Coordinates of C-alpha atoms in Angstrom, one line a residue:
M1 CA 61.1 83.1 76.6
L2 CA 65.0 83.2 75.1
R3 CA 65.7 83.1 71.9
H4 CA 68.8 82.7 70.1
C5 CA 70.5 83.9 73.7
V6 CA 72.2 82.2 76.7
R7 CA 71.0 83.2 79.5
R8 CA 72.7 83.0 83.1
T9 CA 70.8 82.9 86.1
S10 CA 74.3 82.7 88.5
P11 CA 73.3 86.1 91.1
L12 CA 77.6 88.0 91.2
S13 CA 78.7 87.6 94.7
R14 CA 78.5 90.6 96.8
R15 CA 80.7 89.7 99.1
W16 CA 83.2 91.7 96.9
T17 CA 81.2 95.2 97.7
R18 CA 82.1 95.6 101.1
A19 CA 85.1 97.1 101.0
L20 CA 84.2 99.9 98.5
F21 CA 80.7 100.6 99.0
Q22 CA 80.2 99.4 102.7
S23 CA 77.5 101.2 104.4
A24 CA 74.2 102.3 105.4
A25 CA 71.3 101.5 103.5
D26 CA 70.6 105.1 103.2
K27 CA 73.8 106.8 102.3
P28 CA 74.5 107.0 99.4
S29 CA 78.1 106.1 97.8
Y30 CA 80.2 109.9 97.2
I31 CA 83.3 109.8 95.2
T32 CA 85.0 112.7 95.0
T33 CA 88.2 114.1 92.7
P34 CA 90.6 117.0 93.9
I35 CA 89.7 119.9 93.9
F36 CA 91.9 122.3 90.6
Y37 CA 93.7 124.9 91.2
P38 CA 93.0 126.9 88.0
N39 CA 96.2 128.9 88.0
A40 CA 96.1 127.5 84.5
V41 CA 94.7 125.7 81.5
P42 CA 94.1 122.3 82.6
H43 CA 97.0 120.0 81.9
I44 CA 95.9 116.0 81.1
G45 CA 96.8 114.6 84.7
H46 CA 93.9 117.0 85.3
L47 CA 92.1 115.2 82.3
Y48 CA 93.7 112.0 84.1
S49 CA 92.0 112.8 88.1
L50 CA 89.3 113.1 87.0
V51 CA 89.0 109.8 84.9
I52 CA 89.3 108.3 88.2
A53 CA 87.1 109.1 89.6
D54 CA 84.6 108.6 87.1
I55 CA 85.2 105.0 86.9
F56 CA 84.3 104.3 90.5
A57 CA 81.6 106.4 89.7
R58 CA 79.6 104.7 87.0
Y59 CA 80.3 101.9 88.8
S60 CA 79.5 102.1 91.9
R61 CA 75.6 103.6 89.5
L62 CA 75.4 100.6 87.6
R63 CA 76.5 98.1 91.2
H64 CA 74.3 100.2 93.3
P65 CA 71.6 101.1 91.0
E66 CA 69.4 101.8 94.0
K67 CA 70.8 104.4 96.3
P68 CA 72.6 107.8 94.9
T69 CA 75.8 107.8 94.5
Y70 CA 77.0 112.0 95.1
F71 CA 80.7 112.9 92.6
L72 CA 81.9 116.1 93.6
A73 CA 84.7 117.6 91.5
G74 CA 85.4 121.6 92.0
T75 CA 88.1 123.9 91.5
D76 CA 90.1 125.5 94.2
E77 CA 90.3 129.3 93.5
H78 CA 91.5 131.6 96.5
G79 CA 95.7 132.0 97.3
I80 CA 99.0 134.1 96.5
K81 CA 99.4 132.2 92.9
I82 CA 95.2 133.5 91.8
Q83 CA 95.6 136.4 93.2
R84 CA 99.2 136.9 91.7
A85 CA 98.2 135.6 88.2
A86 CA 95.2 137.7 87.7
E87 CA 97.5 141.1 88.7
A88 CA 99.9 140.1 86.1
R89 CA 96.6 140.1 83.7
G90 CA 94.7 143.7 84.8
E91 CA 92.3 140.4 85.8
E92 CA 89.6 141.1 88.9
P93 CA 90.6 137.2 91.1
L94 CA 87.1 136.5 90.1
A95 CA 86.6 137.1 86.9
F96 CA 90.4 135.0 86.0
C97 CA 88.6 132.3 88.6
D98 CA 85.5 132.3 86.3
T99 CA 87.8 131.8 82.8
L100 CA 89.2 129.0 84.3
S101 CA 87.7 127.6 86.5
A102 CA 84.8 127.3 82.5
Q103 CA 87.4 125.6 81.7
F104 CA 88.1 123.2 83.5
R105 CA 83.9 122.0 83.9
V106 CA 84.3 122.3 79.3
L107 CA 87.5 119.4 79.9
S108 CA 84.4 117.8 82.7
Q109 CA 81.8 117.8 80.0
A110 CA 84.0 116.8 76.4
A111 CA 85.6 113.9 79.0
D112 CA 81.8 112.9 80.1
I113 CA 83.0 113.4 83.5
S114 CA 79.4 112.6 85.5
H115 CA 79.6 114.3 88.4
T116 CA 76.6 115.5 90.3
V117 CA 77.9 118.9 91.8
F118 CA 81.4 121.1 90.5
M119 CA 81.6 123.0 93.8
R120 CA 83.9 127.1 93.6
T121 CA 85.9 127.8 96.4
T122 CA 84.4 131.2 95.9
S123 CA 80.8 130.1 96.5
E124 CA 78.6 131.1 98.4
Q125 CA 77.2 127.6 100.0
H126 CA 81.0 126.8 100.9
H127 CA 82.0 130.2 101.9
R128 CA 79.2 129.4 104.9
A129 CA 80.6 126.2 105.1
V130 CA 84.3 127.7 105.8
V131 CA 82.9 130.4 108.1
D132 CA 81.3 127.7 110.2
V133 CA 83.9 124.9 111.1
W134 CA 86.3 127.9 111.9
K135 CA 83.9 129.8 114.2
R136 CA 83.4 125.9 115.1
L137 CA 87.2 125.0 116.0
D138 CA 87.7 128.5 117.9
A139 CA 84.9 127.5 119.9
K140 CA 86.2 124.2 121.0
G141 CA 89.8 126.2 122.0
L142 CA 91.4 124.6 118.9
I143 CA 92.4 127.1 116.7
Y144 CA 95.5 130.0 118.5
K145 CA 97.5 133.4 116.9
A146 CA 100.8 132.8 117.1
A147 CA 104.1 134.4 115.3
Y148 CA 104.7 131.6 112.5
A149 CA 107.3 131.2 110.5
G150 CA 108.4 128.7 108.8
W151 CA 109.3 127.6 105.1
Y152 CA 106.8 128.9 102.0
S153 CA 106.1 127.8 98.6
V154 CA 103.8 130.4 96.6
S155 CA 103.1 126.8 94.0
D156 CA 101.7 124.5 96.1
E157 CA 99.9 127.6 98.3
C158 CA 101.7 125.4 101.6
F159 CA 104.0 125.8 104.5
Y160 CA 107.4 123.0 105.3
T161 CA 109.7 123.2 108.4
D162 CA 113.2 122.7 108.3
A163 CA 112.4 118.7 107.3
Q164 CA 110.8 119.1 104.9
V165 CA 113.3 121.5 102.8
E166 CA 116.5 120.8 101.3
S167 CA 119.5 122.6 99.7
V168 CA 119.7 122.4 96.0
P169 CA 122.3 124.1 93.6
D170 CA 120.1 126.7 91.9
P171 CA 119.1 125.7 87.9
K172 CA 119.4 129.8 86.8
D173 CA 123.0 129.5 88.5
P174 CA 124.6 126.4 90.0
T175 CA 126.8 128.6 91.4
K176 CA 124.3 129.5 93.8
T177 CA 121.1 127.3 96.5
I178 CA 117.9 127.5 96.7
M179 CA 115.2 125.4 98.8
I180 CA 112.8 123.8 97.8
S181 CA 110.2 121.2 99.4
I182 CA 111.8 117.3 99.7
E183 CA 108.5 116.8 97.9
T184 CA 107.3 118.9 95.4
K185 CA 110.6 119.9 94.8
N186 CA 108.9 123.3 94.0
A187 CA 111.1 126.2 95.7
V188 CA 110.1 127.8 99.6
E189 CA 111.4 131.4 100.4
W190 CA 111.6 132.3 104.4
S191 CA 108.7 133.9 105.8
S192 CA 107.4 134.9 109.2
E193 CA 104.0 136.3 109.9
E194 CA 101.4 136.5 113.2
N195 CA 99.2 133.4 112.4
Y196 CA 96.3 131.4 113.1
M197 CA 97.0 128.1 114.8
F198 CA 94.7 125.0 114.4
R199 CA 96.1 122.1 116.9
L200 CA 97.3 119.8 114.6
S201 CA 99.2 118.8 117.1
A202 CA 97.0 117.1 119.3
F203 CA 95.5 114.5 116.3
Q204 CA 98.1 112.5 116.3
N205 CA 97.0 109.9 118.5
A206 CA 93.5 109.3 117.0
L207 CA 95.3 109.7 113.3
L208 CA 97.6 106.4 113.9
K209 CA 95.1 104.4 116.2
H210 CA 92.2 105.3 113.0
Y211 CA 94.5 103.9 110.3
K212 CA 96.9 101.5 112.1
T213 CA 93.0 99.9 113.4
G214 CA 89.8 102.1 112.6
A215 CA 89.3 103.5 115.8
D216 CA 87.1 107.0 115.8
A217 CA 87.0 110.0 116.9
N218 CA 85.0 108.7 120.0
G219 CA 87.7 105.3 120.3
T220 CA 85.0 103.0 118.4
S221 CA 85.4 100.7 115.9
S222 CA 84.6 101.5 112.7
S223 CA 86.1 100.7 109.2
P224 CA 90.2 102.9 109.6
T225 CA 90.2 104.4 106.2
R226 CA 92.7 102.9 103.6
I227 CA 95.0 104.6 101.4
Y228 CA 96.4 103.1 98.2
P229 CA 99.0 102.4 97.3
P230 CA 100.4 100.7 100.2
Q231 CA 103.4 101.9 100.0
A232 CA 101.4 105.2 100.8
H233 CA 99.7 104.7 103.9
A234 CA 102.8 103.4 105.5
Q235 CA 104.3 106.6 104.1
I236 CA 101.9 108.1 106.4
V237 CA 101.3 105.4 109.5
D238 CA 105.3 105.7 109.1
I239 CA 105.2 109.7 109.6
L240 CA 102.6 109.3 112.2
E241 CA 104.9 107.2 113.5
N242 CA 107.6 109.0 113.9
A243 CA 107.7 112.0 113.3
P244 CA 105.5 114.7 115.5
L245 CA 103.0 116.2 114.0
A246 CA 103.5 120.9 114.1
D247 CA 100.6 123.0 114.8
L248 CA 99.7 123.8 111.5
S249 CA 99.4 127.7 110.1
I250 CA 95.6 128.4 108.9
S251 CA 95.3 131.9 108.4
R252 CA 97.6 135.2 105.8
P253 CA 97.8 139.2 106.5
R254 CA 95.9 140.7 104.1
S255 CA 98.7 142.6 103.3
R256 CA 100.1 139.6 102.5
L257 CA 96.9 137.4 101.2
S258 CA 93.7 139.8 100.0
W259 CA 92.3 136.9 97.5
G260 CA 90.7 134.5 99.9
V261 CA 88.1 133.9 103.4
P262 CA 88.6 136.4 106.0
V263 CA 88.6 135.0 109.7
P264 CA 86.0 135.4 111.0
G265 CA 86.3 139.0 113.7
D266 CA 89.6 139.3 112.0
P267 CA 89.6 141.1 108.7
E268 CA 92.7 141.8 108.9
H269 CA 93.1 138.4 108.1
S270 CA 92.4 136.0 105.4
I271 CA 91.6 131.2 105.6
Y272 CA 94.7 129.9 104.6
V273 CA 93.7 128.1 101.0
W274 CA 94.4 124.8 101.6
F275 CA 92.9 124.7 104.9
D276 CA 89.3 126.8 103.0
A277 CA 90.1 123.8 99.8
L278 CA 89.7 120.8 102.1
L279 CA 86.8 121.9 102.4
V280 CA 84.8 121.5 100.1
Y281 CA 84.4 117.9 100.0
L282 CA 82.1 118.9 102.6
S283 CA 80.6 122.0 101.7
G284 CA 79.5 120.1 98.0
V285 CA 77.2 117.8 99.9
G286 CA 75.4 120.2 101.7
Y287 CA 77.2 121.8 105.1
P288 CA 76.4 123.1 107.2
F289 CA 74.1 120.3 107.8
K290 CA 71.0 120.4 110.2
Q291 CA 71.1 120.6 113.1
D292 CA 68.3 118.6 115.8
V293 CA 66.9 120.8 119.3
V294 CA 69.9 120.0 120.7
G295 CA 73.1 122.5 118.7
K296 CA 74.3 119.1 117.7
F297 CA 74.5 118.2 114.3
D298 CA 71.5 115.6 112.6
Q299 CA 73.6 112.2 112.7
G300 CA 70.5 111.2 109.8
A301 CA 70.8 114.4 107.7
I302 CA 74.9 114.1 107.4
T303 CA 74.0 110.5 106.5
R304 CA 71.3 110.9 103.5
S305 CA 74.0 114.2 102.9
G306 CA 76.5 111.2 101.3
W307 CA 78.9 111.8 104.4
P308 CA 81.8 110.6 104.9
P309 CA 83.2 110.3 100.5
N310 CA 83.4 106.2 100.2
L311 CA 86.4 107.4 97.9
Q312 CA 88.5 110.9 97.5
V313 CA 91.0 110.7 94.1
I314 CA 93.5 112.8 94.5
G315 CA 97.5 113.0 93.3
K316 CA 100.4 111.6 94.8
D317 CA 101.5 116.0 95.8
I318 CA 99.0 116.6 98.4
L319 CA 98.3 113.1 100.0
R320 CA 99.1 115.4 104.0
F321 CA 97.0 117.6 103.2
H322 CA 94.2 115.0 102.7
A323 CA 95.4 111.9 105.3
L324 CA 96.3 114.5 107.7
Y325 CA 95.5 117.2 107.9
L326 CA 91.7 116.6 106.1
P327 CA 91.7 114.4 108.9
A328 CA 91.8 115.8 112.1
V329 CA 89.2 118.1 111.0
L330 CA 86.9 115.7 111.1
V331 CA 88.4 113.5 114.2
A332 CA 87.9 117.7 115.7
L333 CA 83.8 117.8 114.6
N334 CA 82.8 114.3 115.6
F335 CA 82.2 113.1 112.0
P336 CA 83.0 109.8 110.1
L337 CA 87.1 109.9 108.3
P338 CA 87.1 108.6 104.1
G339 CA 87.1 104.9 103.1
R340 CA 89.3 105.8 101.2
L341 CA 91.6 107.3 100.0
L342 CA 93.3 106.5 96.2
S343 CA 97.4 108.7 95.9
H344 CA 98.4 108.8 92.0
G345 CA 100.9 109.3 90.5
H346 CA 101.5 112.4 88.1
W347 CA 101.8 111.9 83.5
T348 CA 105.7 112.8 83.0
V349 CA 106.8 113.1 79.0
E350 CA 109.8 111.9 78.3
G351 CA 110.6 110.9 82.3
R352 CA 110.4 114.6 83.2
K353 CA 107.9 116.3 85.0
M354 CA 105.3 118.0 82.4
S355 CA 105.7 122.3 82.3
K356 CA 104.8 125.3 80.6
S357 CA 108.7 126.3 81.2
L358 CA 110.1 123.0 79.2
G359 CA 106.5 123.1 76.5
N360 CA 105.9 119.6 77.7
V361 CA 102.2 120.3 78.4
A362 CA 100.2 117.1 77.0
D363 CA 96.4 118.9 76.1
P364 CA 93.9 116.8 76.6
F365 CA 91.2 118.2 74.6
D366 CA 93.8 118.2 71.6
A367 CA 94.3 114.0 72.1
M368 CA 91.0 113.5 72.8
E369 CA 89.5 115.9 69.6
R370 CA 93.1 113.1 67.8
H371 CA 91.8 109.8 69.2
G372 CA 88.2 110.1 70.2
V373 CA 87.0 111.1 74.2
D374 CA 86.6 106.8 75.1
C375 CA 90.4 105.9 73.9
V376 CA 92.1 108.3 75.5
R377 CA 89.7 107.9 79.0
Y378 CA 90.9 103.6 77.1
Y379 CA 94.5 104.5 77.7
L380 CA 94.2 106.4 81.2
A381 CA 93.3 103.8 83.1
R382 CA 95.1 100.9 81.2
V383 CA 98.8 102.7 81.1
G384 CA 97.8 104.7 84.3
G385 CA 95.6 102.6 86.2
K386 CA 97.5 100.8 88.8
F387 CA 99.2 103.5 90.8
R388 CA 102.7 102.9 91.6
D389 CA 104.9 105.2 90.1
D390 CA 104.6 108.0 87.6
V391 CA 103.7 107.7 84.5
D392 CA 105.3 108.8 80.6
W393 CA 102.8 110.0 77.9
S394 CA 103.4 108.7 75.1
E395 CA 101.8 109.9 71.4
V396 CA 103.4 105.9 70.6
Q397 CA 101.5 104.4 73.3
L398 CA 98.7 106.7 73.0
V399 CA 98.6 105.4 69.0
K400 CA 99.2 102.4 69.6
H401 CA 96.1 101.4 72.4
T402 CA 93.5 103.3 70.7
K403 CA 93.8 100.9 67.7
E404 CA 94.0 97.8 70.3
L405 CA 90.3 99.2 71.2
Q406 CA 88.6 99.9 68.2
S407 CA 90.3 96.7 66.5
L408 CA 89.1 94.0 69.2
L409 CA 86.0 96.1 69.2
G410 CA 85.0 98.6 66.5
N411 CA 86.4 96.5 64.0
F412 CA 84.9 92.5 65.4
Y413 CA 81.6 94.2 65.1
L414 CA 81.5 95.2 61.4
R415 CA 83.6 92.2 60.7
S416 CA 80.8 89.4 63.3
T417 CA 77.4 91.3 61.4
S418 CA 78.4 91.4 58.4
K419 CA 76.2 89.8 55.4
K420 CA 78.1 87.2 54.3
V421 CA 78.6 86.3 58.5
M422 CA 75.2 86.5 58.9
Q423 CA 73.9 84.5 55.9
R424 CA 75.5 81.7 57.1
V425 CA 74.4 82.0 60.3
E426 CA 71.3 82.1 59.8
A427 CA 71.1 79.3 56.8
H428 CA 71.2 77.8 60.5
E429 CA 68.3 76.3 62.5
Q430 CA 68.1 78.6 64.5
K431 CA 67.1 77.0 67.5
P432 CA 68.7 78.0 71.2
S433 CA 68.6 74.7 72.9
L434 CA 71.0 73.2 70.2
V435 CA 73.9 76.6 71.4
L436 CA 74.2 74.6 75.0
S437 CA 73.9 71.3 73.6
A438 CA 77.1 72.6 71.5
L439 CA 78.2 73.4 74.3
A440 CA 78.6 70.4 75.9
T441 CA 81.2 69.3 73.6
D442 CA 82.3 72.7 71.9
D443 CA 85.3 73.9 73.6
P444 CA 85.3 76.8 72.2
L445 CA 82.9 78.1 72.6
R446 CA 82.9 76.6 76.6
E447 CA 85.9 79.0 76.5
L448 CA 84.0 82.0 75.5
H449 CA 81.1 81.1 78.1
T450 CA 83.1 80.8 80.2
V451 CA 84.4 83.8 80.3
A452 CA 82.2 86.3 80.0
R453 CA 80.1 84.2 83.6
A454 CA 83.6 85.4 85.4
L455 CA 84.5 88.8 83.3
P456 CA 81.9 90.9 85.4
Q457 CA 83.6 89.9 88.9
Q458 CA 87.4 89.5 88.1
V459 CA 86.5 92.6 86.8
E460 CA 85.1 93.7 89.8
E461 CA 87.2 91.7 92.2
R462 CA 90.5 94.5 90.3
L463 CA 88.4 97.9 90.9
L464 CA 87.5 97.2 94.7
E465 CA 91.2 96.1 94.6
M466 CA 92.4 99.8 93.1
D467 CA 93.6 98.4 90.1
V468 CA 91.9 99.6 87.1
A469 CA 94.2 98.8 84.8
G470 CA 93.4 95.0 85.4
A471 CA 90.4 95.6 85.3
V472 CA 90.3 96.4 81.9
T473 CA 92.8 93.9 80.6
H474 CA 90.6 91.9 81.4
I475 CA 88.1 93.0 79.4
T476 CA 90.6 93.2 77.3
E477 CA 91.7 89.7 77.5
A478 CA 88.5 89.0 76.7
L479 CA 87.6 91.0 73.5
K480 CA 91.3 89.0 72.5
L481 CA 90.1 85.3 72.8
L482 CA 86.5 86.5 71.4
N483 CA 88.0 88.0 68.7
K484 CA 90.4 84.4 67.9
I485 CA 87.5 81.7 68.0
F486 CA 86.5 84.3 65.8
G487 CA 89.5 83.2 63.6
D488 CA 89.4 80.0 64.1
V489 CA 85.5 79.1 63.9
A490 CA 85.9 81.8 60.4
P491 CA 82.3 82.0 59.8
F492 CA 82.9 83.8 56.8
Q493 CA 85.1 80.9 55.5
K494 CA 82.7 78.8 52.9
T495 CA 84.1 75.5 54.2
T496 CA 82.6 76.9 57.7
S497 CA 79.6 74.6 58.8
P498 CA 76.4 77.1 59.4
E499 CA 75.5 75.5 62.0
A500 CA 79.4 76.7 63.6
A501 CA 78.5 80.2 62.6
Y502 CA 74.8 80.2 64.1
N503 CA 76.6 79.1 67.6
L504 CA 79.3 81.2 67.4
H505 CA 77.5 83.9 66.9
V506 CA 74.9 83.3 69.9
I507 CA 77.1 82.8 72.3
S508 CA 80.0 86.4 70.7
V509 CA 76.9 88.8 70.9
D510 CA 76.7 87.2 74.6
L511 CA 80.3 88.0 75.2
L512 CA 80.0 91.3 73.6
R513 CA 76.5 92.0 76.2
V514 CA 78.7 91.6 79.1
V515 CA 81.4 93.0 77.7
G516 CA 79.8 96.5 77.1
I517 CA 77.8 96.5 80.4
C518 CA 81.3 96.2 82.1
L519 CA 83.9 98.4 79.5
Q520 CA 80.6 101.2 80.8
P521 CA 82.9 102.9 83.7
F522 CA 85.7 103.8 81.0
A523 CA 84.5 104.0 78.1
P524 CA 80.7 105.3 78.3
K525 CA 79.8 106.5 74.7
S526 CA 81.4 103.3 73.4
A527 CA 79.5 100.1 75.1
S528 CA 76.1 103.3 75.0
V529 CA 77.1 102.5 71.4
V530 CA 77.3 98.7 71.3
L531 CA 74.2 97.6 74.6
D532 CA 72.8 99.2 71.1
A533 CA 73.9 98.0 68.4
L534 CA 72.4 95.4 70.6
R535 CA 69.3 96.0 71.8
V536 CA 70.1 96.4 75.5
P537 CA 67.4 97.5 76.9
E538 CA 68.5 100.7 79.2
G539 CA 66.3 98.8 81.9
R540 CA 68.9 96.0 81.3
R541 CA 72.3 97.0 82.2
S542 CA 73.2 97.3 86.2
W543 CA 76.3 95.2 87.0
Y544 CA 74.2 93.0 88.3
D545 CA 72.2 92.4 84.0
A546 CA 75.7 90.9 83.6
Q547 CA 75.8 87.9 85.9
G548 CA 72.5 87.3 86.1
G549 CA 70.7 89.1 83.5
E550 CA 68.6 88.3 80.6
G551 CA 70.0 87.2 77.5
V552 CA 69.1 89.5 74.1
D553 CA 67.9 87.6 70.5
A554 CA 71.8 87.5 68.6
L555 CA 69.5 87.6 65.2
A556 CA 67.9 91.0 65.8
V557 CA 71.4 93.0 66.1
E558 CA 72.2 96.3 64.7
R559 CA 74.4 95.3 61.5
G560 CA 77.5 97.4 59.9
V561 CA 77.4 99.2 63.1
R562 CA 80.4 101.9 63.5
I563 CA 81.7 102.1 67.1
F564 CA 84.0 104.7 67.0
P565 CA 83.3 106.5 64.6
P566 CA 86.3 108.1 62.0
T567 CA 88.1 111.2 64.3
Q568 CA 90.2 113.9 62.8

């Protein structure tokens, strides 16, 4: 039975979920973050990647509560940078990694990141996966040993071709020049050595066909990997159409790189850090998978593991690795490719890349402590959720958006449930049928009711278009309208009739319930406080409940609840 609420029974349109989470009924959703390189403490860019991926993971669970959503984060702990940083501190590499990897775990916990797996590339599970993949590729004749020369960046742990580097003035001595990567702007040095190579060139046509038509490794039709933003997808297609892929160096002599997985059968070489790290998305869901009687992977086991990822969130500087190198390995293994790849920009400070040497690195722990976790998450999503360009970190903008959320939601809740307002609300005859009658003649009430009905699908549409900022904006605009109409009706004034106060309160509570459900992916703690205060049962907070669920008793809501506790 409904009590002082408006019930909406129209179900959410299912067409909007197909693009992102369409999969076999027994396949869990699978979302991944970049695997962070812990050669220094976390910065705001790491938090950004975590929050964006977490938004989609939480949305997936709300949208499909009937099946699990796996969410992987982790740390990439091998390579020369780690080896040198540990040596500089007089520590063993593993001990050095233990300390820094723990800080990324702490960051995830502090920011309410809901990952289900935190995978370290130094784990035994991952080691087994890397060795298994190497052996399978080698058995297929896709790995060979050869002399290799190229431009190597220690910062990027990556080799570049002549076409990928350029000469620029040396910042330390403008009379000289240095070579840098065109893509990352990091310095490179010429390196010549004998390495193991992966036949990346053999997969150029298969990858191009996949990105353009969706054909899988066997040439059959499937869903193509979609890269966001669209210009990133176009960039990868352009490379595949116009730049022959060179075979990829996937090892380094152990005399230069001792901190890595040894090459199977050749302890004089270490597996290249990027090849190693990219396989974490497989090891994180249990690879090597169960095999059938003829030695092939059990397709059911692969599906139940969650593979392939529905969405991978990465920074734009590692697009090539995730859009070319990893997919080539997956094609070689006859594994399905990820559904979507979101390549986001970087956070800068006053237009400059964050750098320890410049002293402009934004500390995520400090920001969350001073402004609150959810307000920082809200800012990252609202300002950084377009993914078209780099975004400038601004304390002024952070404060502005913090106040926006606190005012539109926190202050509104206190005002709308104040003693003065509730006295007027309770003075009216309390019949839900009266509210339904009012909707037919009261334009502001009808507008609020219409917004509440439309909001879940509007937010969902934006999320499925990889427009996180747009999704948040819909929620914000709904709250702005609610605040405006509350001010116009002014239920706190004696001149406002108890009937108007009552009707507005019932509709406001219903819209707040919808806002609370839709806000869960973005600001989970605050959303939970709102829903608790409205006495929405735990089992009625799914995406379906936002549009088709039962309302709550508007007169039984808690009063005087502070949605946002004071911060420093």
